[in-house]
Coordinates of N, CA and C in Angstrom, one line a residue:
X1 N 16.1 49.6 38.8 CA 16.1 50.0 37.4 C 14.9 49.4 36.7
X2 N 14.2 49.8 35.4 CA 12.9 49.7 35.0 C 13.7 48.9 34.0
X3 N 12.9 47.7 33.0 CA 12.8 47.4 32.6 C 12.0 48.3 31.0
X4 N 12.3 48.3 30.5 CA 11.7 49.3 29.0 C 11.8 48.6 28.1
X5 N 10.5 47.7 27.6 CA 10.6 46.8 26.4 C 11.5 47.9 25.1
X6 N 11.9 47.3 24.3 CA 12.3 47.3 22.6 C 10.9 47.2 22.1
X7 N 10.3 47.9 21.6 CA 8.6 48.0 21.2 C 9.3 47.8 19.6
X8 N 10.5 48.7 19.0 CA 10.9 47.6 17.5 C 11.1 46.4 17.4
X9 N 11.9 45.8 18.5 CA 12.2 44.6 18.8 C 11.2 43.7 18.6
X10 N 10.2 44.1 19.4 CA 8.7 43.2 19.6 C 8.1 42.9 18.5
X11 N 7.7 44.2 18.2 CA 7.0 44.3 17.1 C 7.7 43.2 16.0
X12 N 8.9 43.6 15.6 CA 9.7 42.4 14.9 C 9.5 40.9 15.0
X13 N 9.5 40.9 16.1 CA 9.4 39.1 16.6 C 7.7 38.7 16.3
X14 N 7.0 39.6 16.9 CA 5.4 39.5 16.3 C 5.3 38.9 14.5
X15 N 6.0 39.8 14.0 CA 5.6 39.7 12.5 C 6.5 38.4 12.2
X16 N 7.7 37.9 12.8 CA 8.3 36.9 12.6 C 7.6 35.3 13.0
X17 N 7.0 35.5 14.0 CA 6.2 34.1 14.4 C 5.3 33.2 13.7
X18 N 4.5 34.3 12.8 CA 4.2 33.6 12.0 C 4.4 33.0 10.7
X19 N 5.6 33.5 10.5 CA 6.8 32.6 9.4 C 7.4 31.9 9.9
X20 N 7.9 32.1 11.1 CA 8.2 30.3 11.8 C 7.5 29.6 12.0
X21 N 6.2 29.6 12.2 CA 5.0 28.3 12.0 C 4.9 27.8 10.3
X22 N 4.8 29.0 9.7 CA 4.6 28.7 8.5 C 6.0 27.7 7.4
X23 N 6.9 27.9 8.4 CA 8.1 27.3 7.6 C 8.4 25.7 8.3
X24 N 7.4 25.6 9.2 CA 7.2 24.1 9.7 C 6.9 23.0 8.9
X25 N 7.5 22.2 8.3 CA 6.6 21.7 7.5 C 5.8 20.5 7.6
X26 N 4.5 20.5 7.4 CA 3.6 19.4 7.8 C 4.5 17.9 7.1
X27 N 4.3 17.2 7.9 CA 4.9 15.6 7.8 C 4.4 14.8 7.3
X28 N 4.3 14.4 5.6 CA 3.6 13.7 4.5 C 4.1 12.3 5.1
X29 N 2.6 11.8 5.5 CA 2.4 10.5 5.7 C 2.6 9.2 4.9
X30 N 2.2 9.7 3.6 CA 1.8 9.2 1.9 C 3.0 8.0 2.3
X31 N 4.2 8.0 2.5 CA 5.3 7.3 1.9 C 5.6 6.2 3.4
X32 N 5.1 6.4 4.2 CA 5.3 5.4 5.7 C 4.5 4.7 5.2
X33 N 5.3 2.7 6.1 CA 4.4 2.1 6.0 C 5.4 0.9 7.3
X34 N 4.3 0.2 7.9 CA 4.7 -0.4 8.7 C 4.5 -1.4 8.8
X35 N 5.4 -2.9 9.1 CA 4.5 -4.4 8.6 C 4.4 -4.5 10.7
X36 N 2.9 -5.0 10.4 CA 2.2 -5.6 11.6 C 2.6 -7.2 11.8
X37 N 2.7 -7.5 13.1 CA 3.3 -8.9 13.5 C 2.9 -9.7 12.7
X38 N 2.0 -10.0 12.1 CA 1.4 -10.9 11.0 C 1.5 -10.9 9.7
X39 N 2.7 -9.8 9.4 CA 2.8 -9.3 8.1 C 2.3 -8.5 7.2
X40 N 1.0 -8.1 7.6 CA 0.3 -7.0 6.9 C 1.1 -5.6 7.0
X41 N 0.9 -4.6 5.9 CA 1.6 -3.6 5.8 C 0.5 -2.0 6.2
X42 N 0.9 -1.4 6.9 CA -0.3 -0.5 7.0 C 0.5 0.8 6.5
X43 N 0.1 1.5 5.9 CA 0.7 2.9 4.8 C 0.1 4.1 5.6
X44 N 0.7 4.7 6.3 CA 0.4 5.8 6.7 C 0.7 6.0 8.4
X45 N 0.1 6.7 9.0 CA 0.1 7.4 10.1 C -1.0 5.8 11.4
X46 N 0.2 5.3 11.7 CA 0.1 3.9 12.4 C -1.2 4.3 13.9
X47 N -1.2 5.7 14.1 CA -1.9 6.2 15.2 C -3.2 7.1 14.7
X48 N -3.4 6.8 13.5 CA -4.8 7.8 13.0 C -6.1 7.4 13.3
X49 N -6.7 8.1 13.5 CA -8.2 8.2 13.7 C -9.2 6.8 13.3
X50 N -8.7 7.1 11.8 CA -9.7 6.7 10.5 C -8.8 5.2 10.0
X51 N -8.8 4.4 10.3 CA -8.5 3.0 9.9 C -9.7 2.4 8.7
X52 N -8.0 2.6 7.6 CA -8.8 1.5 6.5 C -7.9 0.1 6.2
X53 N -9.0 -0.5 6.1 CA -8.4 -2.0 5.7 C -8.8 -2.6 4.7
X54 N -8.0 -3.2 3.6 CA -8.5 -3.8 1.8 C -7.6 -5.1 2.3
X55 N -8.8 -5.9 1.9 CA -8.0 -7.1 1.3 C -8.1 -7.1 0.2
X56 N -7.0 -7.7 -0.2 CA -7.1 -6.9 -2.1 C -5.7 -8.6 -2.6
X57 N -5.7 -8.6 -3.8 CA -5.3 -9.1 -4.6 C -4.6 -8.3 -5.7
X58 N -3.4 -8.7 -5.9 CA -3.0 -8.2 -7.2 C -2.9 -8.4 -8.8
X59 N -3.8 -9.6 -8.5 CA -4.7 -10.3 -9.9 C -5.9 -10.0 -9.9
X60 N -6.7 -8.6 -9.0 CA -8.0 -8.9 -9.0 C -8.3 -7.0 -9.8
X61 N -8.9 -7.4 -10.8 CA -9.1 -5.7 -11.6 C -9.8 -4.8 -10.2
X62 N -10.6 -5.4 -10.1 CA -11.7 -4.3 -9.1 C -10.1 -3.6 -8.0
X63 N -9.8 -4.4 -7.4 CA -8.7 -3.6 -6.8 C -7.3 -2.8 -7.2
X64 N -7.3 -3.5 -8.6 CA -6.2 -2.2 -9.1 C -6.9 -1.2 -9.8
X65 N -8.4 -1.1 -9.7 CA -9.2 -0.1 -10.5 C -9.6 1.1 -9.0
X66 N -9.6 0.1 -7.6 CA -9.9 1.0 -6.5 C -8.7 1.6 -6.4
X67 N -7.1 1.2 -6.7 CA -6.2 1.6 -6.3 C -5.8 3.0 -7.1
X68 N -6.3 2.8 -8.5 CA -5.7 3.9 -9.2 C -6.6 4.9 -9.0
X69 N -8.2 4.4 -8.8 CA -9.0 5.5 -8.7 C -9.1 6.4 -7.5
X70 N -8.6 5.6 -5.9 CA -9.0 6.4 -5.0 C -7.5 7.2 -5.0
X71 N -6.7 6.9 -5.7 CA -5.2 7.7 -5.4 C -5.3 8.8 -4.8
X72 N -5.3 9.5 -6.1 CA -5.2 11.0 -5.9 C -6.0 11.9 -4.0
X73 N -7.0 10.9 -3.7 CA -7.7 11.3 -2.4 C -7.2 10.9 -1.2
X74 N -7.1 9.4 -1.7 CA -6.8 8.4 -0.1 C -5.7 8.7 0.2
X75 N -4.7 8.7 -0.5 CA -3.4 8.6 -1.1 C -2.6 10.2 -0.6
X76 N -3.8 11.0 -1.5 CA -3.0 12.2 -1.5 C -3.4 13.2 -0.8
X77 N -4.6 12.7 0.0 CA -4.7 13.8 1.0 C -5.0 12.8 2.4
X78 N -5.8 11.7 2.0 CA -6.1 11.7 3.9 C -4.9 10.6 4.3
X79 N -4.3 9.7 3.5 CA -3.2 9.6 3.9 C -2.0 10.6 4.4
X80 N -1.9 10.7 3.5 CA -0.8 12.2 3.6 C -1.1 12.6 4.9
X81 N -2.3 13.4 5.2 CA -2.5 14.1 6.5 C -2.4 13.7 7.5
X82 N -2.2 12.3 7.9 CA -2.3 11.4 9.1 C -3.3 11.3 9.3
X83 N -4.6 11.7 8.8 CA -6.2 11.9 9.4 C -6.0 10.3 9.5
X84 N -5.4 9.5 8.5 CA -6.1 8.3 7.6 C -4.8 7.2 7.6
X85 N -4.8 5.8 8.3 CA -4.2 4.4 7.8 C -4.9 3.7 6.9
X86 N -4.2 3.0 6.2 CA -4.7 2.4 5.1 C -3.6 0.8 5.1
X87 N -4.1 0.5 5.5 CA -3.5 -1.8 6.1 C -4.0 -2.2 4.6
X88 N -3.1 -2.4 4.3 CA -3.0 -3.8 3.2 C -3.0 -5.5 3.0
X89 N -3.8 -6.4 3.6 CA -4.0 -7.6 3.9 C -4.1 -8.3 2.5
X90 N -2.9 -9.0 2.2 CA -2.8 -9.9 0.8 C -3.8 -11.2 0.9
X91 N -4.9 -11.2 -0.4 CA -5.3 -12.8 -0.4 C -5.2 -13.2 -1.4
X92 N -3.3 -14.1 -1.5 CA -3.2 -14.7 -2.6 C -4.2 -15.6 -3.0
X93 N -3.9 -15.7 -4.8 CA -5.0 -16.3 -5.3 C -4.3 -17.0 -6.6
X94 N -3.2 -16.8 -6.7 CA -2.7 -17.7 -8.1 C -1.1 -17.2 -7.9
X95 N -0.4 -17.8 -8.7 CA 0.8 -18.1 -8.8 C 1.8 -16.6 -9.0
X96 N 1.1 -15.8 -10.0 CA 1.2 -14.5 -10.3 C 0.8 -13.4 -9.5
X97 N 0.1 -13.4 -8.9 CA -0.1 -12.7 -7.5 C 0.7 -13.0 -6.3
X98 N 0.8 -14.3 -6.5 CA 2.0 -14.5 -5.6 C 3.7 -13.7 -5.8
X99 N 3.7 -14.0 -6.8 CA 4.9 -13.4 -7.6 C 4.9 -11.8 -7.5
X100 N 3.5 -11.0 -7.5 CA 3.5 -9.9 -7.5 C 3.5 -8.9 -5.7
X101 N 3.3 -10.0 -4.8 CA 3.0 -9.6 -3.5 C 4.4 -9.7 -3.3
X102 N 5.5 -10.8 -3.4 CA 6.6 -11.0 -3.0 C 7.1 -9.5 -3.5
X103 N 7.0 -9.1 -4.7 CA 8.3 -8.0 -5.2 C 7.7 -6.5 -4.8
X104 N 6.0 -6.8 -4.0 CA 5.4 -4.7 -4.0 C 6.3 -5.2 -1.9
X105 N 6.3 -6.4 -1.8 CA 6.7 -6.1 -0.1 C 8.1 -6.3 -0.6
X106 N 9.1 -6.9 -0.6 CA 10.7 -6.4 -1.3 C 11.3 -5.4 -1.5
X107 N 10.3 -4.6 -1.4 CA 10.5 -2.9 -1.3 C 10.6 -2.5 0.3
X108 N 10.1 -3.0 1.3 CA 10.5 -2.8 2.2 C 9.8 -2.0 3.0
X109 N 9.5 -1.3 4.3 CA 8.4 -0.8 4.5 C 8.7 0.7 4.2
X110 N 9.9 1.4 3.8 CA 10.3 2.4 3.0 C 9.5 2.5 1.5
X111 N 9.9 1.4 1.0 CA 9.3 1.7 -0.6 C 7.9 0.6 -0.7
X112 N 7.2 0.3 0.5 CA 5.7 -0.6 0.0 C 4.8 0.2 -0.3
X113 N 4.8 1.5 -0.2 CA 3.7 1.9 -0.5 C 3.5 2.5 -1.8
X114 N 4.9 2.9 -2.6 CA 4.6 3.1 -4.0 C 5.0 2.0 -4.6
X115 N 5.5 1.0 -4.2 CA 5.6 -0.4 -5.2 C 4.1 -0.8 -5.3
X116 N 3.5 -0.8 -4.1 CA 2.9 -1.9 -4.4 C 1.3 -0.9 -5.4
X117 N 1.5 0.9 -5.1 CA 0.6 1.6 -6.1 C 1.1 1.0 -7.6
X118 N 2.5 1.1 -8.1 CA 3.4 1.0 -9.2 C 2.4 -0.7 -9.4
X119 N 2.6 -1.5 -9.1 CA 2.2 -2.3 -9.3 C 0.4 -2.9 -9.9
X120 N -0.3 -2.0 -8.5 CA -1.5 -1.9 -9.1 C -1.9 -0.8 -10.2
X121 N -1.0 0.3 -10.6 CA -0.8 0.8 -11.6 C -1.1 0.2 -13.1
X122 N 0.0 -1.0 -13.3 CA 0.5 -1.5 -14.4 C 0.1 -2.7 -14.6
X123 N -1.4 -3.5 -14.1 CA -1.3 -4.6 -14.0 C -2.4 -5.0 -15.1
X124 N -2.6 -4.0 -15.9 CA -3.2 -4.4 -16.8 C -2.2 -5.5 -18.3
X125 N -1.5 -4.3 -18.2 CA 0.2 -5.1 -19.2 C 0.5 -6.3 -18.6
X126 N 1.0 -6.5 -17.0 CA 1.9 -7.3 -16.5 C 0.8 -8.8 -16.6
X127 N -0.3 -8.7 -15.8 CA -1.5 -9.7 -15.8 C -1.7 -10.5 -17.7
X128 N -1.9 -9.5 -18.4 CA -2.2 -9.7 -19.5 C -0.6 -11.2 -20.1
X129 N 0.4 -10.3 -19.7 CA 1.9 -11.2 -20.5 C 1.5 -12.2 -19.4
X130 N 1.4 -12.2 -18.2 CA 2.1 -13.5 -17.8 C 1.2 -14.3 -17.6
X131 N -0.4 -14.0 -18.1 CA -1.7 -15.1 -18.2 C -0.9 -16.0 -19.5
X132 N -0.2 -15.1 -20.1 CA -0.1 -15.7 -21.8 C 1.1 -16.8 -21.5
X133 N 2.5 -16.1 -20.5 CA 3.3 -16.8 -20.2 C 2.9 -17.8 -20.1
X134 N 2.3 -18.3 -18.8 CA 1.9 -19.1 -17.9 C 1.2 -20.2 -19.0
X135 N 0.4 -19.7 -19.3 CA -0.5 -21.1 -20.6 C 0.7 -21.6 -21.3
X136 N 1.8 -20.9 -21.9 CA 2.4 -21.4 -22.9 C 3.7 -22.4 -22.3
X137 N 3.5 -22.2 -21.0 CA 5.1 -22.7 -20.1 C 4.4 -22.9 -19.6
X138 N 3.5 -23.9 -19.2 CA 2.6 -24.4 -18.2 C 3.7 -25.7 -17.3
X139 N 4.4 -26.6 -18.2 CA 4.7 -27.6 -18.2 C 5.9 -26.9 -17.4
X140 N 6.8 -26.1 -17.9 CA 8.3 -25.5 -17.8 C 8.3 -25.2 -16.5
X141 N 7.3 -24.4 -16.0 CA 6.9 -23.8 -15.2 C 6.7 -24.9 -13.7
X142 N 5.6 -26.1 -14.0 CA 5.6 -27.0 -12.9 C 6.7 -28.0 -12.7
X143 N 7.5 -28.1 -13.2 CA 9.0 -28.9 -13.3 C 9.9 -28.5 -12.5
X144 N 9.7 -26.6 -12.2 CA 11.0 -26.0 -11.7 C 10.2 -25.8 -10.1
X145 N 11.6 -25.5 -9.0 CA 11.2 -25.7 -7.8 C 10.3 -24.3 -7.6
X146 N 9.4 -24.5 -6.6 CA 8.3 -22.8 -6.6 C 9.2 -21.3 -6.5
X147 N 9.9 -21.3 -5.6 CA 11.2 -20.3 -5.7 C 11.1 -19.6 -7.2
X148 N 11.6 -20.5 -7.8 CA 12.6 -20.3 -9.5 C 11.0 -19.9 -10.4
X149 N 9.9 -20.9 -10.3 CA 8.8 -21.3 -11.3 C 8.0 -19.6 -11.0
X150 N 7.8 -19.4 -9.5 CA 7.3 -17.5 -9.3 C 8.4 -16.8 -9.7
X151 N 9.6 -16.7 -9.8 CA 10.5 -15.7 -9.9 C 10.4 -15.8 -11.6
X152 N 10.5 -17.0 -12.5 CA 10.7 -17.1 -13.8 C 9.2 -16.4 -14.5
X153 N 7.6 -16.2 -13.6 CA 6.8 -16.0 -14.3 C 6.5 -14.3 -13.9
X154 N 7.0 -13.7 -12.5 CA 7.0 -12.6 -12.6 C 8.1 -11.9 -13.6
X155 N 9.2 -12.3 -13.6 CA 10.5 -11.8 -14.8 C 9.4 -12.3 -16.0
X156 N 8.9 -12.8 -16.7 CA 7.8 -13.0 -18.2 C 7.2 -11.9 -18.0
X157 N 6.2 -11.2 -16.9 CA 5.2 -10.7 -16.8 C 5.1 -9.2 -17.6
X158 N 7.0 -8.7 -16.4 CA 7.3 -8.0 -16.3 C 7.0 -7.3 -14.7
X159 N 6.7 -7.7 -14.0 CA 6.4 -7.3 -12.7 C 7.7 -7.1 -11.8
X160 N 9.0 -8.0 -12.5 CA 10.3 -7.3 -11.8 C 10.8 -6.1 -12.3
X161 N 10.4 -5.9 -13.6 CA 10.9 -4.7 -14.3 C 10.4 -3.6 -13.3
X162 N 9.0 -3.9 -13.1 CA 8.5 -2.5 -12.7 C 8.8 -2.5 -11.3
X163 N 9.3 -2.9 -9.9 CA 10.2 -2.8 -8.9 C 11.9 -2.4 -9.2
X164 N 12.1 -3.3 -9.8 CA 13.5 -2.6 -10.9 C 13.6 -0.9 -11.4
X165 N 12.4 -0.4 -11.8 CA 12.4 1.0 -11.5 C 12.5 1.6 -10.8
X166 N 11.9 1.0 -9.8 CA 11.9 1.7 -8.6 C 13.0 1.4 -7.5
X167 N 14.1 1.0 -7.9 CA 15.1 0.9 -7.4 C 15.7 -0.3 -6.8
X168 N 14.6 -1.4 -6.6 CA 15.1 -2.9 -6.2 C 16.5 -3.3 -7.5
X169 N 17.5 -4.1 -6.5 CA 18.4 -4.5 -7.4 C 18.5 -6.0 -7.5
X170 N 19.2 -6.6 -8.4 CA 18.8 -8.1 -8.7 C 19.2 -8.9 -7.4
X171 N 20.0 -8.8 -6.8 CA 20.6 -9.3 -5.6 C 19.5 -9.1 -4.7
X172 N 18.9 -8.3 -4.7 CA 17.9 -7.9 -3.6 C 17.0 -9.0 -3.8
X173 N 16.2 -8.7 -5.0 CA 15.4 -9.4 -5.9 C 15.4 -10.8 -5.4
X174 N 16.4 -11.4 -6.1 CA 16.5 -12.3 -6.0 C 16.8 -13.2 -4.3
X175 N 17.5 -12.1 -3.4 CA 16.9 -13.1 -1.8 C 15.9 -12.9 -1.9
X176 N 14.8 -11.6 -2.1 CA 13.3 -11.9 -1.6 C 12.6 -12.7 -1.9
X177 N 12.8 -13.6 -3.5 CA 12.4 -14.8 -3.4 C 12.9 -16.0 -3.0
X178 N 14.3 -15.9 -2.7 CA 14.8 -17.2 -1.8 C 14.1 -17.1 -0.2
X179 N 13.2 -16.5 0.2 CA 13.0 -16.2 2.0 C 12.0 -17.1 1.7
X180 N 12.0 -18.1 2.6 CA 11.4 -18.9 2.4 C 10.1 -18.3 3.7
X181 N 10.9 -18.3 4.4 CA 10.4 -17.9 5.7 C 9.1 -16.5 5.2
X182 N 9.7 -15.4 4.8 CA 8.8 -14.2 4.7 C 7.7 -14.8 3.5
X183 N 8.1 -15.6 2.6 CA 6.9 -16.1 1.7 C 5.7 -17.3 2.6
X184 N 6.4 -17.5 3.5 CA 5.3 -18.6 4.3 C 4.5 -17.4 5.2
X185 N 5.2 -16.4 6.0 CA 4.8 -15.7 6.4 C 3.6 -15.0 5.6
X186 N 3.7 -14.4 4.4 CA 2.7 -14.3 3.6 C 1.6 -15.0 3.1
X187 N 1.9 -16.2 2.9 CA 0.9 -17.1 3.1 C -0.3 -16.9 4.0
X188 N 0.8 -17.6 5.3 CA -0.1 -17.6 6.2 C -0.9 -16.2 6.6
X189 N -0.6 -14.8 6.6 CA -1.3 -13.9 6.3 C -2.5 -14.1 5.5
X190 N -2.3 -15.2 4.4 CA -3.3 -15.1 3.2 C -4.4 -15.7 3.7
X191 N -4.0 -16.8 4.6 CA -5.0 -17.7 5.5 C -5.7 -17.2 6.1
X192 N -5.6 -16.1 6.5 CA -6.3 -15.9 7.9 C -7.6 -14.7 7.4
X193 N -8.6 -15.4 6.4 CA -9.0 -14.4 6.2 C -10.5 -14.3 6.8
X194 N -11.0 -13.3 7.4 CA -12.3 -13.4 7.9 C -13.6 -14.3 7.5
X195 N -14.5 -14.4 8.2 CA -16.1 -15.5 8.2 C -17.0 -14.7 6.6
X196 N -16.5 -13.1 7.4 CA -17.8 -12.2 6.4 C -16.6 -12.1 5.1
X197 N -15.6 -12.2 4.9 CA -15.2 -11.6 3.8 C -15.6 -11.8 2.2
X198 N -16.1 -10.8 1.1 CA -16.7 -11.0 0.2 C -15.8 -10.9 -1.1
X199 N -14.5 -11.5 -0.9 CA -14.0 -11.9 -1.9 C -13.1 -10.2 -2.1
X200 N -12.2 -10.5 -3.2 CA -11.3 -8.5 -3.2 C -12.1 -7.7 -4.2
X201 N -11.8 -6.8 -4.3 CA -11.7 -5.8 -2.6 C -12.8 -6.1 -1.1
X202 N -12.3 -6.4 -0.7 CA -13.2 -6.2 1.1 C -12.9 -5.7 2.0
X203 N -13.3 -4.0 2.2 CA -13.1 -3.2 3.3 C -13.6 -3.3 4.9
X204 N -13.2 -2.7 5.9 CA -13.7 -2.9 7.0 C -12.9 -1.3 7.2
X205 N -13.7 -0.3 7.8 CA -13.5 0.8 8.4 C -13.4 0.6 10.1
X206 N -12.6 1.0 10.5 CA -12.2 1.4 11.8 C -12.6 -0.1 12.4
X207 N -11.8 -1.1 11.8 CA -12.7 -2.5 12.2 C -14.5 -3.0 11.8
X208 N -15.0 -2.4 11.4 CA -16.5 -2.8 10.5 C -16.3 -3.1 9.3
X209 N -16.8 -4.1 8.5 CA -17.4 -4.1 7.6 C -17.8 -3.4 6.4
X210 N -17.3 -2.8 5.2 CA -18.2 -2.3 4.7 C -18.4 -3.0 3.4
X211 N -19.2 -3.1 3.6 CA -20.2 -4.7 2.1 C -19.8 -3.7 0.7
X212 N -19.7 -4.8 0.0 CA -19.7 -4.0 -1.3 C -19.8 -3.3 -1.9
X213 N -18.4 -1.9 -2.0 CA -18.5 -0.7 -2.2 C -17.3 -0.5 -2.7
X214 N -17.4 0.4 -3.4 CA -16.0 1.0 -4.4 C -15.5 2.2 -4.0
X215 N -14.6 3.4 -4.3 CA -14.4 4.0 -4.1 C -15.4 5.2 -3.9
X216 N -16.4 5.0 -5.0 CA -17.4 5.8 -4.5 C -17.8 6.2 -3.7
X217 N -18.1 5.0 -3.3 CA -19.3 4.6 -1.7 C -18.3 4.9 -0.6
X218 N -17.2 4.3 -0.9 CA -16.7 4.8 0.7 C -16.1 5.8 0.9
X219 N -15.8 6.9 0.0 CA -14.9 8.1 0.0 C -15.8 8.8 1.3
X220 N -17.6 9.1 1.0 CA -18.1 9.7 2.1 C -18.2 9.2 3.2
X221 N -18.0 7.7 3.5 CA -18.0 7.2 5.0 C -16.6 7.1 5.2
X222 N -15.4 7.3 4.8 CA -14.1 7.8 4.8 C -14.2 9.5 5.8
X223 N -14.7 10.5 4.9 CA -14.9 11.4 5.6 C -16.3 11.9 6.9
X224 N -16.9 11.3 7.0 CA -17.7 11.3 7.9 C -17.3 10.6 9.2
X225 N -16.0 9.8 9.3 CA -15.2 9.1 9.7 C -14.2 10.0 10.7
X226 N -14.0 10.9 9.7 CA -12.7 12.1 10.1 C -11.8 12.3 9.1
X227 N -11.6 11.3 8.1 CA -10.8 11.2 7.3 C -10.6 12.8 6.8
X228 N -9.7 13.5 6.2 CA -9.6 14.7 5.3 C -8.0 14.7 5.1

């Protein structure tokens, strides 16, 4: 007995195939993020091509000026795409950065990668209150144990409020500054900082170096890279 295709049948499945590809939907990288044995957080697709690395600060303008400017690109396309990792390497640098690294990683490696945007966001307000806090409660501030004296100057700043938006609750909050352990761990992250490094922001592509450059400069060695 012959076999006699369904030529409607076919033809059906033909025009169907490519709405089943089309209803696949590409896997937004933007919101992953993964902490590396040493603490560092890398935001994106852990197996991509194009490796970027910021040491950055959250008291340092230039990096919350790279952070809001490269958004929309880094962020929202070559992250997103998996072309692109993007490792976040903290170098605390004062009391309030401290305070601000503890509450953008308290989010967890689920929510670090918009805390710690949210963060560099708003740090023109939060920086500004708790430079003022900190002068005026200088004394208040060195009296109480470090725990309480970072938690009491991010709550001034406002820097818990804005994790508080984003869904951290006080109980939460409040063990992430009792870990003693994950805040040394941080530290010691903060230690370990390279021979060449030129202060924050300092990038290194795919492991290199790249000297003093802003979003400008590196968006095209981003994509010459592979990044898209």
């Amino acid at each position: 007995m012959r076999f006699v295709p369904n030529m409607a049948a076919l033809t059906g499945l033909l025009f169907l195939a490519p709405m089943l590809t089309a209803a696949t939907p590409t896997r937004d990288w933007s919101a992953t993020a993964t902490m590396k044995p040493d603490g560092a957080y890398v935001i994106g697709n852990p197996a991509a091509h194009v490796k970027l690395m910021e040491w950055a600060s959250y008291t340092c303008s230039h990096c919350a000026h790279f952070s809001n400017e490269s958004a929309p690109v880094l962020k929202g396309q070559m992250i997103r795409s998996g072309s692109t990792s993007f490792e976040v390497r903290h170098l605390v640098r004062d009391p309030l950065d401290l305070g601000a690294a503890i509450l953008a990683r308290c989010a967890g490696p689920r929510g670090f990668a918009g805390a710690h945007a949210a963060v560099m966001a708003g740090q023109d307000a939060w920086l500004k209150k708790g430079a003022e806090y900190a002068q005026a409660n200088a004394d208040k501030l060195q009296a109480m144990p470090q725990p309480v004296a970072i938690r009491q100057l991010a709550d001034a700043a406002g820097l818990t409020a804005i994790v508080k938006a984003r869904g951290l609750s006080d109980p939460a909050i409040a063990a992430c500054f009792a870990d003693k352990a994950a805040t040394d761990k941080l530290l010691a992250l903060s230690a370990t900082v390279p021979a060449d490094l030129q202060g924050t922001p300092t990038f290194y592509l795919n492991g290199k170096l790249v000297p003093n450059v802003g979003w400008t400069q590196l968006e095209p060695q981003l994509r010459a890279a592979g990044a898209r």
